Amino acid sequence: MAENAEGPQAAAKVSTYMSGSLDPFADDMKDMVNNSNFSDLTFGVGKSREVMYGHKVIISPRCNVLLNSQRSEESSTICLPDTSKQSFYALLEFIYTNRVLLADATHAIEVLELSTKYKLAELHQLCVEYLLVNMNVTTAADIMHAAVKQSEKELKAAALAYIEENTIVIPGKTKVDFAGLAVRHIRLPLLTKEELAAVDDENEKNRLFSIDIFRAAYRTMLEQKAGPYNPQTKPRKGTKERPHHKNFQ
């Protein structure tokens, strides 16, 4: 009896991606991270310009922003003086393998900043997830600072909640006294007026931070100048650039 045209023969023509195990593939690809074999691209990483290797055919479809980074005039090397070797290796590892090994919160914050700079949304989310899981009394202030710089709402809300829940109240001291220590290095004047207002509004709900912190930030923004000894207006490595930053130069 002849098979119906709509039966098994028709079904066999349907195109379907069949995926093998991704872990062995990632393991093999990891061997190519910072590997000089077949490399056609170099990076000068850190202040010492330590050479690291890349492969355009792999990096181009995954992170073309990185390939368009500033090259030095005297060579084809892409210079990344403000990036540590450990953090850049993690960036390359993700580009090549779609996974990343994060050593600790400090490392994750640095990689988070790189993921923003090079527009790697999935790596960004992996760093956020790592920081959410690894938030503690030692890391909360740094995570809060990173969240404000990167305009990362989920991370900022979690850090605020953690700081509030874990603030120790001692007779004669208020929560504001101690929580203020956690944010004294957050450079609020570097935020846009809208971003600063949003953080201020959020603070109105719980009064976690002193109003003086915001008054000083608003005053600096109105004056539109850095002042001779005002570290609050000096962008840190990885700070998201805003148009008004030029006024502080």
PDB file of C-alpha atoms in Angstrom:
ATOM      1  CA  MET A   1       0.000   0.000   0.000  1.00  0.00           C
ATOM      2  CA  ALA A   2       1.418   3.389  -0.998  1.00  0.00           C
ATOM      3  CA  GLU A   3       2.351   5.820   1.765  1.00  0.00           C
ATOM      4  CA  ASN A   4       0.261   8.983   2.104  1.00  0.00           C
ATOM      5  CA  ALA A   5       2.116  12.121   0.964  1.00  0.00           C
ATOM      6  CA  GLU A   6       1.253  13.656   4.324  1.00  0.00           C
ATOM      7  CA  GLY A   7       2.697  10.670   6.241  1.00  0.00           C
ATOM      8  CA  PRO A   8       6.276   9.753   7.354  1.00  0.00           C
ATOM      9  CA  GLN A   9       7.913  10.810   4.101  1.00  0.00           C
ATOM     10  CA  ALA A  10       6.573  14.385   4.398  1.00  0.00           C
ATOM     11  CA  ALA A  11       7.493  14.577   8.090  1.00  0.00           C
ATOM     12  CA  ALA A  12      11.072  13.475   7.334  1.00  0.00           C
ATOM     13  CA  LYS A  13      11.595  16.613   5.244  1.00  0.00           C
ATOM     14  CA  VAL A  14      11.059  18.991   8.199  1.00  0.00           C
ATOM     15  CA  SER A  15      14.318  20.831   9.077  1.00  0.00           C
ATOM     16  CA  THR A  16      15.255  20.581  12.749  1.00  0.00           C
ATOM     17  CA  TYR A  17      18.386  21.622  14.639  1.00  0.00           C
ATOM     18  CA  MET A  18      19.648  18.669  16.682  1.00  0.00           C
ATOM     19  CA  SER A  19      22.077  19.796  19.378  1.00  0.00           C
ATOM     20  CA  GLY A  20      24.801  17.728  20.941  1.00  0.00           C
ATOM     21  CA  SER A  21      26.205  18.299  24.420  1.00  0.00           C
ATOM     22  CA  LEU A  22      27.428  21.873  24.787  1.00  0.00           C
ATOM     23  CA  ASP A  23      29.912  21.269  27.606  1.00  0.00           C
ATOM     24  CA  PRO A  24      32.484  19.337  25.502  1.00  0.00           C
ATOM     25  CA  PHE A  25      32.179  22.048  22.833  1.00  0.00           C
ATOM     26  CA  ALA A  26      32.782  24.786  25.430  1.00  0.00           C
ATOM     27  CA  ASP A  27      35.752  22.850  26.828  1.00  0.00           C
ATOM     28  CA  ASP A  28      37.298  22.610  23.370  1.00  0.00           C
ATOM     29  CA  MET A  29      36.672  26.283  22.661  1.00  0.00           C
ATOM     30  CA  LYS A  30      38.221  27.291  25.980  1.00  0.00           C
ATOM     31  CA  ASP A  31      41.539  25.931  24.714  1.00  0.00           C
ATOM     32  CA  MET A  32      41.474  28.715  22.126  1.00  0.00           C
ATOM     33  CA  VAL A  33      41.037  31.534  24.666  1.00  0.00           C
ATOM     34  CA  ASN A  34      44.184  33.681  24.661  1.00  0.00           C
ATOM     35  CA  ASN A  35      45.828  31.137  22.370  1.00  0.00           C
ATOM     36  CA  SER A  36      48.460  32.410  19.930  1.00  0.00           C
ATOM     37  CA  ASN A  37      47.784  29.537  17.504  1.00  0.00           C
ATOM     38  CA  PHE A  38      46.045  30.939  14.399  1.00  0.00           C
ATOM     39  CA  SER A  39      45.656  34.281  16.196  1.00  0.00           C
ATOM     40  CA  ASP A  40      45.171  37.318  13.953  1.00  0.00           C
ATOM     41  CA  LEU A  41      44.439  39.807  16.712  1.00  0.00           C
ATOM     42  CA  THR A  42      46.301  41.037  19.797  1.00  0.00           C
ATOM     43  CA  PHE A  43      45.304  43.066  22.829  1.00  0.00           C
ATOM     44  CA  GLY A  44      47.562  45.168  25.045  1.00  0.00           C
ATOM     45  CA  VAL A  45      45.956  44.675  28.459  1.00  0.00           C
ATOM     46  CA  GLY A  46      46.591  46.719  31.592  1.00  0.00           C
ATOM     47  CA  LYS A  47      49.084  49.491  32.203  1.00  0.00           C
ATOM     48  CA  SER A  48      51.931  47.163  31.206  1.00  0.00           C
ATOM     49  CA  ARG A  49      50.143  46.372  27.891  1.00  0.00           C
ATOM     50  CA  GLU A  50      50.507  42.620  28.455  1.00  0.00           C
ATOM     51  CA  VAL A  51      49.790  40.844  25.176  1.00  0.00           C
ATOM     52  CA  MET A  52      46.711  38.641  24.910  1.00  0.00           C
ATOM     53  CA  TYR A  53      45.543  36.875  21.764  1.00  0.00           C
ATOM     54  CA  GLY A  54      42.265  36.695  19.884  1.00  0.00           C
ATOM     55  CA  HIS A  55      40.729  35.365  16.696  1.00  0.00           C
ATOM     56  CA  LYS A  56      38.605  37.694  14.575  1.00  0.00           C
ATOM     57  CA  VAL A  57      36.509  34.879  13.108  1.00  0.00           C
ATOM     58  CA  ILE A  58      35.311  33.985  16.638  1.00  0.00           C
ATOM     59  CA  ILE A  59      35.103  37.433  18.219  1.00  0.00           C
ATOM     60  CA  SER A  60      33.485  39.269  15.298  1.00  0.00           C
ATOM     61  CA  PRO A  61      30.048  37.572  15.348  1.00  0.00           C
ATOM     62  CA  ARG A  62      29.960  37.478  19.152  1.00  0.00           C
ATOM     63  CA  CYS A  63      31.248  40.937  20.081  1.00  0.00           C
ATOM     64  CA  ASN A  64      31.954  43.244  17.170  1.00  0.00           C
ATOM     65  CA  VAL A  65      32.106  46.199  19.578  1.00  0.00           C
ATOM     66  CA  LEU A  66      35.371  44.806  20.927  1.00  0.00           C
ATOM     67  CA  LEU A  67      36.894  44.634  17.454  1.00  0.00           C
ATOM     68  CA  ASN A  68      36.006  48.279  16.885  1.00  0.00           C
ATOM     69  CA  SER A  69      37.859  49.364  20.038  1.00  0.00           C
ATOM     70  CA  GLN A  70      40.617  51.939  19.772  1.00  0.00           C
ATOM     71  CA  ARG A  71      43.833  50.629  18.243  1.00  0.00           C
ATOM     72  CA  SER A  72      47.210  52.216  18.824  1.00  0.00           C
ATOM     73  CA  GLU A  73      48.656  54.188  15.928  1.00  0.00           C
ATOM     74  CA  GLU A  74      51.890  52.246  15.721  1.00  0.00           C
ATOM     75  CA  SER A  75      50.384  48.747  15.590  1.00  0.00           C
ATOM     76  CA  SER A  76      47.225  46.760  15.040  1.00  0.00           C
ATOM     77  CA  THR A  77      47.053  45.897  18.733  1.00  0.00           C
ATOM     78  CA  ILE A  78      43.897  46.943  20.580  1.00  0.00           C
ATOM     79  CA  CYS A  79      45.060  48.687  23.763  1.00  0.00           C
ATOM     80  CA  LEU A  80      42.998  48.261  26.932  1.00  0.00           C
ATOM     81  CA  PRO A  81      45.054  50.053  29.617  1.00  0.00           C
ATOM     82  CA  ASP A  82      42.226  50.228  32.171  1.00  0.00           C
ATOM     83  CA  THR A  83      41.352  46.538  32.031  1.00  0.00           C
ATOM     84  CA  SER A  84      42.899  43.815  34.186  1.00  0.00           C
ATOM     85  CA  LYS A  85      44.133  40.594  32.619  1.00  0.00           C
ATOM     86  CA  GLN A  86      41.884  38.483  34.857  1.00  0.00           C
ATOM     87  CA  SER A  87      38.746  40.390  33.885  1.00  0.00           C
ATOM     88  CA  PHE A  88      39.589  40.506  30.185  1.00  0.00           C
ATOM     89  CA  TYR A  89      40.290  36.771  30.183  1.00  0.00           C
ATOM     90  CA  ALA A  90      36.816  36.235  31.640  1.00  0.00           C
ATOM     91  CA  LEU A  91      35.335  38.395  28.881  1.00  0.00           C
ATOM     92  CA  LEU A  92      37.144  36.380  26.208  1.00  0.00           C
ATOM     93  CA  GLU A  93      36.152  33.126  27.884  1.00  0.00           C
ATOM     94  CA  PHE A  94      32.490  34.082  27.633  1.00  0.00           C
ATOM     95  CA  ILE A  95      32.841  35.172  24.001  1.00  0.00           C
ATOM     96  CA  TYR A  96      34.456  31.864  23.058  1.00  0.00           C
ATOM     97  CA  THR A  97      32.472  29.451  25.268  1.00  0.00           C
ATOM     98  CA  ASN A  98      29.285  31.271  26.364  1.00  0.00           C
ATOM     99  CA  ARG A  99      30.180  30.622  29.995  1.00  0.00           C
ATOM    100  CA  VAL A 100      32.380  32.429  32.509  1.00  0.00           C
ATOM    101  CA  LEU A 101      34.270  31.624  35.708  1.00  0.00           C
ATOM    102  CA  LEU A 102      33.867  34.448  38.243  1.00  0.00           C
ATOM    103  CA  ALA A 103      36.401  34.345  41.075  1.00  0.00           C
ATOM    104  CA  ASP A 104      34.735  36.656  43.602  1.00  0.00           C
ATOM    105  CA  ALA A 105      32.507  39.730  43.881  1.00  0.00           C
ATOM    106  CA  THR A 106      35.298  42.159  42.968  1.00  0.00           C
ATOM    107  CA  HIS A 107      36.045  40.158  39.826  1.00  0.00           C
ATOM    108  CA  ALA A 108      32.334  39.929  38.977  1.00  0.00           C
ATOM    109  CA  ILE A 109      31.925  43.709  39.301  1.00  0.00           C
ATOM    110  CA  GLU A 110      34.848  44.301  36.927  1.00  0.00           C
ATOM    111  CA  VAL A 111      33.420  41.827  34.404  1.00  0.00           C
ATOM    112  CA  LEU A 112      29.986  43.440  34.814  1.00  0.00           C
ATOM    113  CA  GLU A 113      31.484  46.771  33.791  1.00  0.00           C
ATOM    114  CA  LEU A 114      33.155  45.179  30.761  1.00  0.00           C
ATOM    115  CA  SER A 115      29.902  43.489  29.746  1.00  0.00           C
ATOM    116  CA  THR A 116      28.218  46.895  29.713  1.00  0.00           C
ATOM    117  CA  LYS A 117      31.050  48.512  27.771  1.00  0.00           C
ATOM    118  CA  TYR A 118      31.062  45.790  25.108  1.00  0.00           C
ATOM    119  CA  LYS A 119      27.274  45.281  25.031  1.00  0.00           C
ATOM    120  CA  LEU A 120      27.213  41.632  26.106  1.00  0.00           C
ATOM    121  CA  ALA A 121      23.753  41.422  27.678  1.00  0.00           C
ATOM    122  CA  GLU A 122      23.900  37.740  28.624  1.00  0.00           C
ATOM    123  CA  LEU A 123      27.270  38.129  30.359  1.00  0.00           C
ATOM    124  CA  HIS A 124      25.860  41.182  32.147  1.00  0.00           C
ATOM    125  CA  GLN A 125      22.974  39.114  33.490  1.00  0.00           C
ATOM    126  CA  LEU A 126      25.285  36.298  34.608  1.00  0.00           C
ATOM    127  CA  CYS A 127      27.348  38.801  36.607  1.00  0.00           C
ATOM    128  CA  VAL A 128      24.206  40.251  38.197  1.00  0.00           C
ATOM    129  CA  GLU A 129      23.034  36.755  39.177  1.00  0.00           C
ATOM    130  CA  TYR A 130      26.449  35.975  40.692  1.00  0.00           C
ATOM    131  CA  LEU A 131      26.464  39.213  42.720  1.00  0.00           C
ATOM    132  CA  LEU A 132      22.919  38.646  43.985  1.00  0.00           C
ATOM    133  CA  VAL A 133      23.906  35.215  45.298  1.00  0.00           C
ATOM    134  CA  ASN A 134      27.229  36.400  46.747  1.00  0.00           C
ATOM    135  CA  MET A 135      26.050  39.529  48.550  1.00  0.00           C
ATOM    136  CA  ASN A 136      27.272  39.791  52.149  1.00  0.00           C
ATOM    137  CA  VAL A 137      28.467  42.363  54.669  1.00  0.00           C
ATOM    138  CA  THR A 138      31.829  42.553  52.905  1.00  0.00           C
ATOM    139  CA  THR A 139      30.532  42.954  49.360  1.00  0.00           C
ATOM    140  CA  ALA A 140      27.223  44.839  49.724  1.00  0.00           C
ATOM    141  CA  ALA A 141      28.680  48.364  49.573  1.00  0.00           C
ATOM    142  CA  ASP A 142      30.769  47.608  46.469  1.00  0.00           C
ATOM    143  CA  ILE A 143      27.787  45.926  44.811  1.00  0.00           C
ATOM    144  CA  MET A 144      25.617  48.945  45.628  1.00  0.00           C
ATOM    145  CA  HIS A 145      28.224  51.235  44.071  1.00  0.00           C
ATOM    146  CA  ALA A 146      28.422  49.100  40.927  1.00  0.00           C
ATOM    147  CA  ALA A 147      24.626  48.942  40.643  1.00  0.00           C
ATOM    148  CA  VAL A 148      24.331  52.744  40.752  1.00  0.00           C
ATOM    149  CA  LYS A 149      27.106  53.183  38.170  1.00  0.00           C
ATOM    150  CA  GLN A 150      25.578  50.640  35.814  1.00  0.00           C
ATOM    151  CA  SER A 151      21.961  51.759  36.369  1.00  0.00           C
ATOM    152  CA  GLU A 152      21.207  48.169  37.338  1.00  0.00           C
ATOM    153  CA  LYS A 153      17.852  48.454  39.143  1.00  0.00           C
ATOM    154  CA  GLU A 154      17.520  44.840  40.308  1.00  0.00           C
ATOM    155  CA  LEU A 155      20.987  44.810  41.814  1.00  0.00           C
ATOM    156  CA  LYS A 156      20.563  48.243  43.412  1.00  0.00           C
ATOM    157  CA  ALA A 157      17.269  47.249  45.031  1.00  0.00           C
ATOM    158  CA  ALA A 158      18.797  44.042  46.401  1.00  0.00           C
ATOM    159  CA  ALA A 159      21.837  45.872  47.776  1.00  0.00           C
ATOM    160  CA  LEU A 160      19.660  48.534  49.411  1.00  0.00           C
ATOM    161  CA  ALA A 161      17.486  45.871  51.003  1.00  0.00           C
ATOM    162  CA  TYR A 162      20.513  43.926  52.235  1.00  0.00           C
ATOM    163  CA  ILE A 163      22.161  47.009  53.753  1.00  0.00           C
ATOM    164  CA  GLU A 164      18.925  47.983  55.491  1.00  0.00           C
ATOM    165  CA  GLU A 165      18.266  44.488  56.837  1.00  0.00           C
ATOM    166  CA  ASN A 166      21.810  44.065  58.110  1.00  0.00           C
ATOM    167  CA  THR A 167      22.401  47.506  59.592  1.00  0.00           C
ATOM    168  CA  ILE A 168      23.370  47.209  63.253  1.00  0.00           C
ATOM    169  CA  VAL A 169      21.570  49.636  65.526  1.00  0.00           C
ATOM    170  CA  ILE A 170      23.666  50.815  68.482  1.00  0.00           C
ATOM    171  CA  PRO A 171      22.367  53.220  71.149  1.00  0.00           C
ATOM    172  CA  GLY A 172      23.137  56.770  70.076  1.00  0.00           C
ATOM    173  CA  LYS A 173      23.479  55.799  66.404  1.00  0.00           C
ATOM    174  CA  THR A 174      20.817  55.533  63.714  1.00  0.00           C
ATOM    175  CA  LYS A 175      20.543  53.381  60.642  1.00  0.00           C
ATOM    176  CA  VAL A 176      21.487  56.389  58.561  1.00  0.00           C
ATOM    177  CA  ASP A 177      24.783  56.698  60.435  1.00  0.00           C
ATOM    178  CA  PHE A 178      25.866  53.198  59.426  1.00  0.00           C
ATOM    179  CA  ALA A 179      24.247  52.892  56.022  1.00  0.00           C
ATOM    180  CA  GLY A 180      25.909  56.151  55.056  1.00  0.00           C
ATOM    181  CA  LEU A 181      29.257  54.415  55.405  1.00  0.00           C
ATOM    182  CA  ALA A 182      28.209  52.007  52.678  1.00  0.00           C
ATOM    183  CA  VAL A 183      27.511  54.749  50.166  1.00  0.00           C
ATOM    184  CA  ARG A 184      30.020  57.444  51.031  1.00  0.00           C
ATOM    185  CA  HIS A 185      32.108  56.465  47.995  1.00  0.00           C
ATOM    186  CA  ILE A 186      29.174  56.369  45.580  1.00  0.00           C
ATOM    187  CA  ARG A 187      29.685  59.281  43.214  1.00  0.00           C
ATOM    188  CA  LEU A 188      26.147  60.618  42.914  1.00  0.00           C
ATOM    189  CA  PRO A 189      27.051  63.778  40.932  1.00  0.00           C
ATOM    190  CA  LEU A 190      28.067  61.516  38.042  1.00  0.00           C
ATOM    191  CA  LEU A 191      24.444  60.408  37.635  1.00  0.00           C
ATOM    192  CA  THR A 192      22.096  62.341  35.381  1.00  0.00           C
ATOM    193  CA  LYS A 193      19.549  64.599  37.092  1.00  0.00           C
ATOM    194  CA  GLU A 194      16.834  62.059  36.312  1.00  0.00           C
ATOM    195  CA  GLU A 195      18.849  59.160  37.735  1.00  0.00           C
ATOM    196  CA  LEU A 196      19.734  61.108  40.858  1.00  0.00           C
ATOM    197  CA  ALA A 197      16.103  62.087  41.371  1.00  0.00           C
ATOM    198  CA  ALA A 198      15.060  58.432  41.054  1.00  0.00           C
ATOM    199  CA  VAL A 199      17.570  57.351  43.706  1.00  0.00           C
ATOM    200  CA  ASP A 200      16.440  60.256  45.920  1.00  0.00           C
ATOM    201  CA  ASP A 201      12.785  59.264  45.544  1.00  0.00           C
ATOM    202  CA  GLU A 202      13.611  55.687  46.455  1.00  0.00           C
ATOM    203  CA  ASN A 203      15.449  56.896  49.536  1.00  0.00           C
ATOM    204  CA  GLU A 204      12.327  58.791  50.619  1.00  0.00           C
ATOM    205  CA  LYS A 205      10.601  55.453  51.180  1.00  0.00           C
ATOM    206  CA  ASN A 206      13.019  54.121  53.772  1.00  0.00           C
ATOM    207  CA  ARG A 207      15.227  57.090  54.770  1.00  0.00           C
ATOM    208  CA  LEU A 208      18.232  54.797  54.634  1.00  0.00           C
ATOM    209  CA  PHE A 209      20.719  57.473  53.553  1.00  0.00           C
ATOM    210  CA  SER A 210      21.290  60.974  54.862  1.00  0.00           C
ATOM    211  CA  ILE A 211      19.625  63.793  52.927  1.00  0.00           C
ATOM    212  CA  ASP A 212      22.948  65.652  53.071  1.00  0.00           C
ATOM    213  CA  ILE A 213      24.401  63.171  50.585  1.00  0.00           C
ATOM    214  CA  PHE A 214      21.797  64.193  48.021  1.00  0.00           C
ATOM    215  CA  ARG A 215      22.026  67.904  48.824  1.00  0.00           C
ATOM    216  CA  ALA A 216      25.757  67.839  48.120  1.00  0.00           C
ATOM    217  CA  ALA A 217      25.192  65.972  44.853  1.00  0.00           C
ATOM    218  CA  TYR A 218      22.520  68.417  43.659  1.00  0.00           C
ATOM    219  CA  ARG A 219      24.718  71.393  44.589  1.00  0.00           C
ATOM    220  CA  THR A 220      27.657  69.991  42.612  1.00  0.00           C
ATOM    221  CA  MET A 221      25.458  69.374  39.574  1.00  0.00           C
ATOM    222  CA  LEU A 222      24.054  72.927  39.723  1.00  0.00           C
ATOM    223  CA  GLU A 223      27.528  74.428  39.945  1.00  0.00           C
ATOM    224  CA  GLN A 224      28.571  72.289  36.945  1.00  0.00           C
ATOM    225  CA  LYS A 225      32.172  72.076  38.094  1.00  0.00           C
ATOM    226  CA  ALA A 226      34.334  69.572  39.876  1.00  0.00           C
ATOM    227  CA  GLY A 227      36.087  71.791  42.390  1.00  0.00           C
ATOM    228  CA  PRO A 228      39.771  71.412  43.270  1.00  0.00           C
ATOM    229  CA  TYR A 229      39.410  68.439  45.639  1.00  0.00           C
ATOM    230  CA  ASN A 230      36.141  66.741  44.783  1.00  0.00           C
ATOM    231  CA  PRO A 231      36.608  63.008  44.093  1.00  0.00           C
ATOM    232  CA  GLN A 232      32.824  62.701  43.740  1.00  0.00           C
ATOM    233  CA  THR A 233      33.105  64.087  40.203  1.00  0.00           C
ATOM    234  CA  LYS A 234      35.922  61.807  39.008  1.00  0.00           C
ATOM    235  CA  PRO A 235      34.553  58.811  37.032  1.00  0.00           C
ATOM    236  CA  ARG A 236      35.823  55.429  38.138  1.00  0.00           C
ATOM    237  CA  LYS A 237      36.868  52.744  35.688  1.00  0.00           C
ATOM    238  CA  GLY A 238      33.752  51.375  34.023  1.00  0.00           C
ATOM    239  CA  THR A 239      31.502  54.327  34.927  1.00  0.00           C
ATOM    240  CA  LYS A 240      28.775  54.783  32.338  1.00  0.00           C
ATOM    241  CA  GLU A 241      29.540  58.039  30.510  1.00  0.00           C
ATOM    242  CA  ARG A 242      26.930  60.816  30.765  1.00  0.00           C
ATOM    243  CA  PRO A 243      26.958  64.065  28.700  1.00  0.00           C
ATOM    244  CA  HIS A 244      27.404  66.318  31.755  1.00  0.00           C
ATOM    245  CA  HIS A 245      30.678  64.599  32.753  1.00  0.00           C
ATOM    246  CA  LYS A 246      32.517  66.956  30.386  1.00  0.00           C
ATOM    247  CA  ASN A 247      31.670  69.781  32.784  1.00  0.00           C
ATOM    248  CA  PHE A 248      33.792  68.155  35.471  1.00  0.00           C
ATOM    249  CA  GLN A 249      36.936  67.815  33.377  1.00  0.00           C
TER     250      GLN A 249
END
